[in-house]
CSV table of C-alpha atoms in Angstrom, one decimal:
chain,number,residue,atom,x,y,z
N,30,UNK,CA,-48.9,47.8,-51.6
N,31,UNK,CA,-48.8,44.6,-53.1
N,32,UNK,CA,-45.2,44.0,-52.0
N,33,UNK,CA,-46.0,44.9,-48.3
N,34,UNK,CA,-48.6,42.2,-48.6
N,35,UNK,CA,-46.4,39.6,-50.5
N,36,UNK,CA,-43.9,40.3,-47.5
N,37,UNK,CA,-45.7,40.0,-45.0
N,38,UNK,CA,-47.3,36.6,-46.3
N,39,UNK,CA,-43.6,35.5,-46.7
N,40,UNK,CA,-43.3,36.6,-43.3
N,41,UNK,CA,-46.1,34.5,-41.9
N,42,UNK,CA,-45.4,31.7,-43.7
N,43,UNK,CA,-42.0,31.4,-42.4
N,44,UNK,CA,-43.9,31.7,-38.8
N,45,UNK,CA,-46.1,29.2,-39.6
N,46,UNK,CA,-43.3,26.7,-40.7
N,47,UNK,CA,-42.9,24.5,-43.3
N,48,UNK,CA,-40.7,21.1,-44.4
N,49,UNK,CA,-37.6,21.9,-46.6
N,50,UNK,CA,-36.8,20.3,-49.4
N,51,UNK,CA,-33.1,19.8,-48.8
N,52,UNK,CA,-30.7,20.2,-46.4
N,53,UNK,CA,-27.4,22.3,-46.2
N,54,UNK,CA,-24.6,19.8,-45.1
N,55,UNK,CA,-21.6,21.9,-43.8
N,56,UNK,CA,-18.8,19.5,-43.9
N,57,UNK,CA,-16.3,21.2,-41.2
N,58,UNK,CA,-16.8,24.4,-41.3
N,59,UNK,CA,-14.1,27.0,-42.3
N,60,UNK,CA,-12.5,24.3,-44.2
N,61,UNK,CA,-14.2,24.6,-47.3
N,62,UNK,CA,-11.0,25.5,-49.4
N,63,UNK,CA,-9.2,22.5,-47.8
N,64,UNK,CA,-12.3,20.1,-49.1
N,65,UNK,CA,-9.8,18.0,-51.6
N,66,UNK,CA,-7.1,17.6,-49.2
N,67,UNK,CA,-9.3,16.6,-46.2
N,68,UNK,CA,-11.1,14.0,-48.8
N,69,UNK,CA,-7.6,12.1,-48.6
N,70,UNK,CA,-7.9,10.8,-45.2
N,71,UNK,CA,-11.3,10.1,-45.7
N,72,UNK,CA,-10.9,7.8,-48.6
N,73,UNK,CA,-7.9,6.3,-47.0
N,74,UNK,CA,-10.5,5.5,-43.7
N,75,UNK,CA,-13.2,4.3,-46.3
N,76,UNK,CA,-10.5,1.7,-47.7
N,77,UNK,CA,-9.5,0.8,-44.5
N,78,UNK,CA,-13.1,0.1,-42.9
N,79,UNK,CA,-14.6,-1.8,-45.8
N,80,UNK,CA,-11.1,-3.5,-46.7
N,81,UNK,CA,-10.6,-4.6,-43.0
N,82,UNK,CA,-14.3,-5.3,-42.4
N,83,UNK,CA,-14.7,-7.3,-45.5
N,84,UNK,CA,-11.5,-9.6,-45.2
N,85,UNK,CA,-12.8,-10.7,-41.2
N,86,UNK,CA,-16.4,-11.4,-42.7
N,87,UNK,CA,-14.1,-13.4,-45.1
N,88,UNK,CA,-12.5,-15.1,-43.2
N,89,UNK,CA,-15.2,-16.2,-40.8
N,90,UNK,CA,-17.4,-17.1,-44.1
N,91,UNK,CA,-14.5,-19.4,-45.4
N,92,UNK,CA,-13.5,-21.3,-42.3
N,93,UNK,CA,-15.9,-23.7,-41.2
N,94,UNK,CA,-13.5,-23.5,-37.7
N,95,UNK,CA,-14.0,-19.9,-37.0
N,96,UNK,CA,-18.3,-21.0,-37.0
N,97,UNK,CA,-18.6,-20.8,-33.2
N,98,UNK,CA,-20.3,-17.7,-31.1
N,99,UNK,CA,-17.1,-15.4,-30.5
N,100,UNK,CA,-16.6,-15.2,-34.2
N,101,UNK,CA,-19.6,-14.8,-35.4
N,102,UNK,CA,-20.8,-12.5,-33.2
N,103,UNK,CA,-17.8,-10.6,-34.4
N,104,UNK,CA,-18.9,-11.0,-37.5
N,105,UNK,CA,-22.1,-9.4,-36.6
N,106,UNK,CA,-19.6,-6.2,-35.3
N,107,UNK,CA,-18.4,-6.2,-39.1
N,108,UNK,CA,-21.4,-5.8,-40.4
N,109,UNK,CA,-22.5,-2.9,-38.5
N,110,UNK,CA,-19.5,-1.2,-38.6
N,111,UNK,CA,-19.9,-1.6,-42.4
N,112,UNK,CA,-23.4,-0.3,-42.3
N,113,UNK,CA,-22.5,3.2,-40.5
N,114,UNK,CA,-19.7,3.7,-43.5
N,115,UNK,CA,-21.4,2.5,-45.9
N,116,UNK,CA,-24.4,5.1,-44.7
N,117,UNK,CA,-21.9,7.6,-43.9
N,118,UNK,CA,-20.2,7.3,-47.5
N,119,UNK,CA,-22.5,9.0,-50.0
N,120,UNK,CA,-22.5,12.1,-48.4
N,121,UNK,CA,-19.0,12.6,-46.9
N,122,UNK,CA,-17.3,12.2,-50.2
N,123,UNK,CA,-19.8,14.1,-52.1
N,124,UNK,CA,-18.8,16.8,-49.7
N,125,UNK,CA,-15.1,16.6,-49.6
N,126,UNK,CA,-14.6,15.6,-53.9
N,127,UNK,CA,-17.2,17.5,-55.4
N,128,UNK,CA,-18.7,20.0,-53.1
N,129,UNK,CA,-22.2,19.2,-53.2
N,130,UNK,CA,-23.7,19.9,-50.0
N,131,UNK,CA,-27.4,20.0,-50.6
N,132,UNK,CA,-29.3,16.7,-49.3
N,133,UNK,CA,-33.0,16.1,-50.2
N,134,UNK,CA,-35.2,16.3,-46.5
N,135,UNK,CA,-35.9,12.1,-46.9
N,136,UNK,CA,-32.6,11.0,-48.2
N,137,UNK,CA,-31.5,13.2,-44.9
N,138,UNK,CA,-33.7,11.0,-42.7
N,139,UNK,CA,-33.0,8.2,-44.2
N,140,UNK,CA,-29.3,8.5,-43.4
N,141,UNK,CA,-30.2,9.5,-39.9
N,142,UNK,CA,-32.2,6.6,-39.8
N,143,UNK,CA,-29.6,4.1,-40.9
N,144,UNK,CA,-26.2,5.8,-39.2
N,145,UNK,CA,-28.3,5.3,-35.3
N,146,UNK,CA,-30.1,1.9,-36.0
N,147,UNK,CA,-26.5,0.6,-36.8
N,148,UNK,CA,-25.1,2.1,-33.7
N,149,UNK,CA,-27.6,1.1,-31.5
N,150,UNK,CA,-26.7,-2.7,-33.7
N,151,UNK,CA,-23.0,-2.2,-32.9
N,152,UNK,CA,-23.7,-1.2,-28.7
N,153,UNK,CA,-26.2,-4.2,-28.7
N,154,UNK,CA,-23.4,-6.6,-30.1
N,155,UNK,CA,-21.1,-5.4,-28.3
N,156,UNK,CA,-23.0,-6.6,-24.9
N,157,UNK,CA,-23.5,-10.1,-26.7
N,158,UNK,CA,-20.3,-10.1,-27.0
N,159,UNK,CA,-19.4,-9.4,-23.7
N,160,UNK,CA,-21.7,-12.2,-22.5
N,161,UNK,CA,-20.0,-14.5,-24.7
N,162,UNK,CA,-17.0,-13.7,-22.5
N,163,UNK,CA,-18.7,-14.3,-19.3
N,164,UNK,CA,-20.2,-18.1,-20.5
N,165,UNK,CA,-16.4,-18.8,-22.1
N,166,UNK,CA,-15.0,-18.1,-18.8
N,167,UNK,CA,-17.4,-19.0,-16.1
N,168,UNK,CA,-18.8,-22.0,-17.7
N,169,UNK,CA,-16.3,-23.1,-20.7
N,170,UNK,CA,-18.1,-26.9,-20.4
N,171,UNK,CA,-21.3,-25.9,-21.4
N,172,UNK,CA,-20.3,-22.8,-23.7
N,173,UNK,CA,-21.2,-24.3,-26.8
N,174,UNK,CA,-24.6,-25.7,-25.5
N,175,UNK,CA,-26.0,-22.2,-24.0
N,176,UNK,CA,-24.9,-20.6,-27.5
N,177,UNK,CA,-26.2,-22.6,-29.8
N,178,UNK,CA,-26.1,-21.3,-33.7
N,179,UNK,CA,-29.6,-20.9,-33.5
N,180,UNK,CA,-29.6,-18.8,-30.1
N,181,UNK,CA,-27.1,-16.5,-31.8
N,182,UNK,CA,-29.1,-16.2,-35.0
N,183,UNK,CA,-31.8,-15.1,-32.8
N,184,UNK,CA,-30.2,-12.3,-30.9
N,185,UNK,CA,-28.9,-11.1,-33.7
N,186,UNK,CA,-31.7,-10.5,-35.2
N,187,UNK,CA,-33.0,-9.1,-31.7
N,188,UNK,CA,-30.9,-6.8,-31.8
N,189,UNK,CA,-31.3,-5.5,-35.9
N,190,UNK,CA,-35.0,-5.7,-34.5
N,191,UNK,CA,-35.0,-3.6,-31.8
N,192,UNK,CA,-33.0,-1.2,-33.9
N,193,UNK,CA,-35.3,-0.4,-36.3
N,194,UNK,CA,-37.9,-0.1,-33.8
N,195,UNK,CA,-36.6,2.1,-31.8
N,196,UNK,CA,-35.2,4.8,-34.2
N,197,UNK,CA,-38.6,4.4,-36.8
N,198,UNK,CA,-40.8,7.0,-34.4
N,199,UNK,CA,-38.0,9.3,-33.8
N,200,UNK,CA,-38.0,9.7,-38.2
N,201,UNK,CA,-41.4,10.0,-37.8
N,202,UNK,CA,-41.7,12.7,-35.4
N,203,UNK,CA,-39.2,15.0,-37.4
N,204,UNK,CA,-41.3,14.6,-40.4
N,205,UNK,CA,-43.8,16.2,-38.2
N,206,UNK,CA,-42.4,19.2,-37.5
N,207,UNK,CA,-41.7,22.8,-39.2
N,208,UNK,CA,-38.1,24.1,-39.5
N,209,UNK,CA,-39.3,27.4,-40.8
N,210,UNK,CA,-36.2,27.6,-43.3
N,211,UNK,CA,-33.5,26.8,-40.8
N,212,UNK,CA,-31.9,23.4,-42.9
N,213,UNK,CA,-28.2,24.2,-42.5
N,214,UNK,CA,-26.2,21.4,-40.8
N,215,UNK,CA,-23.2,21.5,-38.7
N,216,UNK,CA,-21.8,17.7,-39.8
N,217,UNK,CA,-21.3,16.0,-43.4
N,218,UNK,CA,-23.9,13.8,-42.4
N,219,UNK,CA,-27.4,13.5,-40.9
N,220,UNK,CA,-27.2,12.9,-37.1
N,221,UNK,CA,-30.4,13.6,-34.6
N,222,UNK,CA,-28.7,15.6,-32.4
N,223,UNK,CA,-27.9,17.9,-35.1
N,224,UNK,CA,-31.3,17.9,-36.8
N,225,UNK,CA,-33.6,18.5,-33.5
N,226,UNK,CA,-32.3,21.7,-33.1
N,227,UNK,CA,-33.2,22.9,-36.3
N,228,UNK,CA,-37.6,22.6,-35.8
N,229,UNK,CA,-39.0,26.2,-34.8
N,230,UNK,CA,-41.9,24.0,-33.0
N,231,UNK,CA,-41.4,22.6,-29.5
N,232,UNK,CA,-39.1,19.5,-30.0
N,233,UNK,CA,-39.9,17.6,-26.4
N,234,UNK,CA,-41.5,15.0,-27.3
N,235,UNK,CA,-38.3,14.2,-29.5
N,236,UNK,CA,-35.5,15.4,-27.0
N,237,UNK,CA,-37.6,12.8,-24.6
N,238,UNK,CA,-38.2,9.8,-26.8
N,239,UNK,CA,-33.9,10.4,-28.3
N,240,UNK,CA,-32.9,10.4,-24.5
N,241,UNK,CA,-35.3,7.4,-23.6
N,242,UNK,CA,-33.6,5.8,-26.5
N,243,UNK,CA,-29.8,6.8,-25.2
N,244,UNK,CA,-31.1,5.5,-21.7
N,245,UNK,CA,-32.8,2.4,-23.2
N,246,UNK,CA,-29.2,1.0,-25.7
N,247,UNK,CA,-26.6,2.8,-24.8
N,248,UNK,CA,-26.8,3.3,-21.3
N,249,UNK,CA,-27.9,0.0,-20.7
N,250,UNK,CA,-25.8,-1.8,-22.9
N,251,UNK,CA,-22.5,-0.2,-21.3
N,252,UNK,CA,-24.0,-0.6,-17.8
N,253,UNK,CA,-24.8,-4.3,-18.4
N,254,UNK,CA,-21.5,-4.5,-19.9
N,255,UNK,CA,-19.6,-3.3,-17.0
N,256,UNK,CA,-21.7,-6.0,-15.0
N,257,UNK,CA,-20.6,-8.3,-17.1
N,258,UNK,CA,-16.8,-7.8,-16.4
N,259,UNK,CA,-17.1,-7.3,-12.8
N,260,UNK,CA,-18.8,-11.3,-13.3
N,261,UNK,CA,-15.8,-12.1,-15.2
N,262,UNK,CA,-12.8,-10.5,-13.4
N,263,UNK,CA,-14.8,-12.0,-10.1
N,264,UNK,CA,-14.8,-15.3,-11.9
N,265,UNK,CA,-11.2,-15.0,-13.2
N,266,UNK,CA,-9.6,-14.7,-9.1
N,267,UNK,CA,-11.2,-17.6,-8.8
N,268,UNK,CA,-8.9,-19.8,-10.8
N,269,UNK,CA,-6.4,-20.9,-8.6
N,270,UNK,CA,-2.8,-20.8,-11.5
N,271,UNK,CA,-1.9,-17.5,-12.4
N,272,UNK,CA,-1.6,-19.1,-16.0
N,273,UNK,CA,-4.7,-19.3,-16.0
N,274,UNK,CA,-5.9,-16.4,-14.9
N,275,UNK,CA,-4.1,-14.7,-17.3
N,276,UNK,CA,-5.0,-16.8,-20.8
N,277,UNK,CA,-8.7,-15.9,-19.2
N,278,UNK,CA,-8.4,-12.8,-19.4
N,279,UNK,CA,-6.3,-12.0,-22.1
N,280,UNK,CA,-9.4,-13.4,-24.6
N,281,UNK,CA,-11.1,-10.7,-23.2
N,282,UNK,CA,-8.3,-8.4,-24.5
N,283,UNK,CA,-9.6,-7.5,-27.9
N,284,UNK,CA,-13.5,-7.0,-26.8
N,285,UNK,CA,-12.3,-4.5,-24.2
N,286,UNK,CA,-10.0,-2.2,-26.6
N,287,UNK,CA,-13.9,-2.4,-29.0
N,288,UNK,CA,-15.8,-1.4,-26.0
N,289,UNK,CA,-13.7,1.2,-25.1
N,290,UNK,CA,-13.0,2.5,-28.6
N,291,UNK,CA,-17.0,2.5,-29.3
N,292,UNK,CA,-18.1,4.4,-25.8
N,293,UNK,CA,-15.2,6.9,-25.0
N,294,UNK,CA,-15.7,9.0,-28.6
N,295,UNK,CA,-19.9,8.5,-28.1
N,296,UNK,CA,-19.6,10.1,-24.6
N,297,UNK,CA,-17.8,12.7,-25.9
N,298,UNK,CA,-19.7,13.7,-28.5
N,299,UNK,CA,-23.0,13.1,-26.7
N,300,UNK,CA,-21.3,15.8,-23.7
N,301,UNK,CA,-20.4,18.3,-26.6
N,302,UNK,CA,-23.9,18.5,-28.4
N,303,UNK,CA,-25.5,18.9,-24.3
N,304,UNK,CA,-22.5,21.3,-23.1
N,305,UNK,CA,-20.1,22.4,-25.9
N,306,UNK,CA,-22.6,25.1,-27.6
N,307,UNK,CA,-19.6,27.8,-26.8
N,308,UNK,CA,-16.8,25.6,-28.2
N,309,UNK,CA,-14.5,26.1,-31.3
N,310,UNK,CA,-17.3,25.4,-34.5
N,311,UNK,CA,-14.6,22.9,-35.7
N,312,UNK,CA,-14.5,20.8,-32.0
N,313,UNK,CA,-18.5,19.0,-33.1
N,314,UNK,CA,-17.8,17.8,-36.3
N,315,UNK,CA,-14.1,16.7,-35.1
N,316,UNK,CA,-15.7,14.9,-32.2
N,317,UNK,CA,-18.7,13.5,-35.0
N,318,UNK,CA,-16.0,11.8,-37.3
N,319,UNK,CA,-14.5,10.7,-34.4
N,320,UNK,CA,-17.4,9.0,-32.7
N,321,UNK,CA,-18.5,7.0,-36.3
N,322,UNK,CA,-15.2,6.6,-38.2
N,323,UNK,CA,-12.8,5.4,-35.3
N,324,UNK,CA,-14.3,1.7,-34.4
N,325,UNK,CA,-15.0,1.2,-37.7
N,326,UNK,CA,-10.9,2.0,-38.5
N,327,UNK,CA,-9.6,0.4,-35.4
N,328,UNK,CA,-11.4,-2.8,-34.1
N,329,UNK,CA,-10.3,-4.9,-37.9
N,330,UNK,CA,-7.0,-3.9,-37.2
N,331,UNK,CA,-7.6,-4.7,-32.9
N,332,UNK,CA,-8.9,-7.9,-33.6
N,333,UNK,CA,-6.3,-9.2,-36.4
N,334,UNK,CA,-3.4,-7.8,-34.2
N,335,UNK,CA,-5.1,-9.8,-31.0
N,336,UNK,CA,-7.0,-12.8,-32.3
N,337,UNK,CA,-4.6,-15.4,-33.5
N,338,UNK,CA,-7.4,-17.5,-35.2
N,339,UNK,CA,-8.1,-13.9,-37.4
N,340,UNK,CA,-5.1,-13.5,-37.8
N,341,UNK,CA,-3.9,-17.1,-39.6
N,342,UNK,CA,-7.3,-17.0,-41.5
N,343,UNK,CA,-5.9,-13.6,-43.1
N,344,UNK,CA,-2.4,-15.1,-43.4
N,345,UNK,CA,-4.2,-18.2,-45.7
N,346,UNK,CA,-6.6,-15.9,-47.8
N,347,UNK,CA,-3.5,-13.7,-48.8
N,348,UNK,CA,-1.1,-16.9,-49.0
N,349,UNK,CA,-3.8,-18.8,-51.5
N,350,UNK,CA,-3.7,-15.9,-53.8
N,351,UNK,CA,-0.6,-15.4,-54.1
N,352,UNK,CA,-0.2,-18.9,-55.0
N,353,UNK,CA,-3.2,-18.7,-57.6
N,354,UNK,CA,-1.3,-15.1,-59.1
C-alpha cells in the first residue's frame, strides 16, 4: 500500500514537472568509445581559433596603421568568434577528455546564453562590415568622416547591446518551465533549439519569441547584407577602368568568404532542427560543430591569406621575436 502510494506520487510529480538539476550532454552520439580520439581535432580547432583570433587582435592592437573602421571592425569579428569558443570550450573538452557529461541547469543556460548573444554579435558585425564596404566604395572621400572612431565604438556596443537584450527573456522563459525529467541533450553544448524541445509544458511563447529573434538578427542582417552588395556591385559598374573595378571589388573578397562561411552552416543547421527529425542521430551534432567551430577556424586564416595589411602585421610580430629569441 504504501509503495502504490509512493508511486503514484512519483508519478504525479513527474506530471506536474519540475526543473532538473543537471543536464545530460551527449557529445555525438554512438561515439562514445571514440571520445579521446575525436578530442584531437577538437583541441587542434581550439588552438587554431584562439591562436589565429588572438594574433589579428594583436596585430590590430600593435599597429597604430591598422586603427581605421575595416580593421577594427574585424577586430570586433575576433572577439566574437573568440567568445563562442571560449563558451563552447568548458564543456566540449570535458566531454571528449574526461567524459563528464553532466552540466548543472544554470551553468546550461548560461552557456546557451553566451554561445547565441555572441552569434547574434558576429551576424550584427558582419552587416557593419558590409556597410563599411559600401562607404569604402561608394564614397572613399568621405569614408573616414562617416566612420569616425567614435561612431564605430558606438555600434559596437549596439550591437553587444542588443545581444544581450534579445537572448536575456528567452533564458528567462526556460527557467520557467517544467521538463518533467527529460534533461538529456543531443549536442556537447547548450543550444535553444536543442533545449525547447525538452519542457513537457507548451513551449509557444518560446518557439515564437526564438523565431522573432532569428527573424529580427539573422534574417535581417543577411537580408540587409545582400542589399548591401547589390549597392556595391551597382556602384562598382559604375567605375569606368576595369582596374578599377576589380581592386573594388576584390576588398570585398575576404568579407564575402566570412559571410558566406557564417550563414551557409547556420541555414543548415537551422533546416535540420525544423526538418531533419528522421535523419542519421550523428547528421545534428555534425551540422552543430559545424555551424559554431567553422568561422571561428576559417575567417583568421581567410583574412591573413586575403588582407595584405594582416598579413605583414603577422610577418613583423613573428619577425621581431625571432629577432628577440
Amino acid at each position: 500500500m504504501q509503495g502504490s502510494i509512493m508511486q503514484t506520487s512519483n508519478s504525479s510529480s513527474l506530471m506536474v514537472g519540475f526543473t532538473p538539476k543537471t543536464f545530460i550532454l551527449a557529445g555525438i552520439p554512438g561515439m562514445e568509445a571514440e571520445h579521446i580520439w575525436i578530442s584531437i581535432p577538437f583541441c587542434l580547432m581550439y588552438v587554431i581559433i584562439f591562436l589565429g583570433n588572438g594574433t589579428i587582435l594583436h596585430v590590430i592592437h600593435m599597429n597604430p596603421t591598422l586603427h581605421q573602421p575595416m580593421y577594427l571592425f574585424l577586430a570586433m569579428l575576433a572577439l566574437a568568434e573568440l567568445g563562442i569558443s571560449a563558451s563552447t570550450l568548458p564543456t566540449v573538452l570535458g566531454i571528449f577528455l574526461f567524459d563528464a557529461t553532466e552540466i548543472d541547469f544554470n551553468v546550461c543556460l548560461l552557456q546557451m546564453f553566451s554561445i547565441h548573444s555572441f552569434s547574434i554579435m558576429e551576424s550584427g558585425i558582419l552587416l557593419a562590415m558590409s556597410m563599411d564596404r559600401f562607404v569604402a566604395i561608394y564614397s572613399p572621400l568621405r569614408y573616414t568622416v562617416i566612420l569616425t572612431l567614435p561612431r564605430i565604438f558606438s555600434m559596437g556596443a549596439t550591437i553587444g547591446l542588443k545581444s544581450v537584450v534579445l537572448m536575456a527573456p528567452l533564458t528567462v522563459l526556460l527557467q520557467c518551465l517544467p521538463f518533467c525529467g527529460h534533461n538529456i541533450l543531443s549536442h556537447s553544448y547548450c543550444l535553444h533549439p536543442n533545449l525547447v524541445h525538452l519542457p513537457c509544458a507548451d513551449t509557444s511563447i518560446n518557439n515564437i519569441y526564438g523565431l522573432f529573434i532569428v527573424i529580427s538578427t539573422f534574417g535581417l542582417d543577411f537580408l540587409l547584407i545582400v542589399v548591401s552588395y547589390m549597392l556595391i556591385l551597382y556602384t562598382v559598374l559604375s567605375i569606368a577602368s576595369r582596374e578599377g573595378r576589380w581592386k573594388a571589388l576584390n576588398t570585398c573578397g575576404s568579407h564575402v568568404c566570412a559571410v558566406l562561411v557564417y550563414y551557409v552552416p547556420m541555414i543548415g543547421l537551422s533546416m535540420v532542427h525544423r526538418f531533419g527529425r528522421h535523419l542519421p542521430t550523428l547528421v545534428q551534432p555534425t551540422m552543430a560543430n559545424i555551424y559554431l567551430f567553422f568561422p571561428p577556424v576559417v575567417n583568421p586564416i581567410v583574412y591573413s591569406i586575403k588582407t595584405k595589411e594582416i598579413r605583414r602585421g603577422i610577418v613583423r610580430v613573428f619577425s621581431k621575436k625571432r629577432v628577440r629569441g
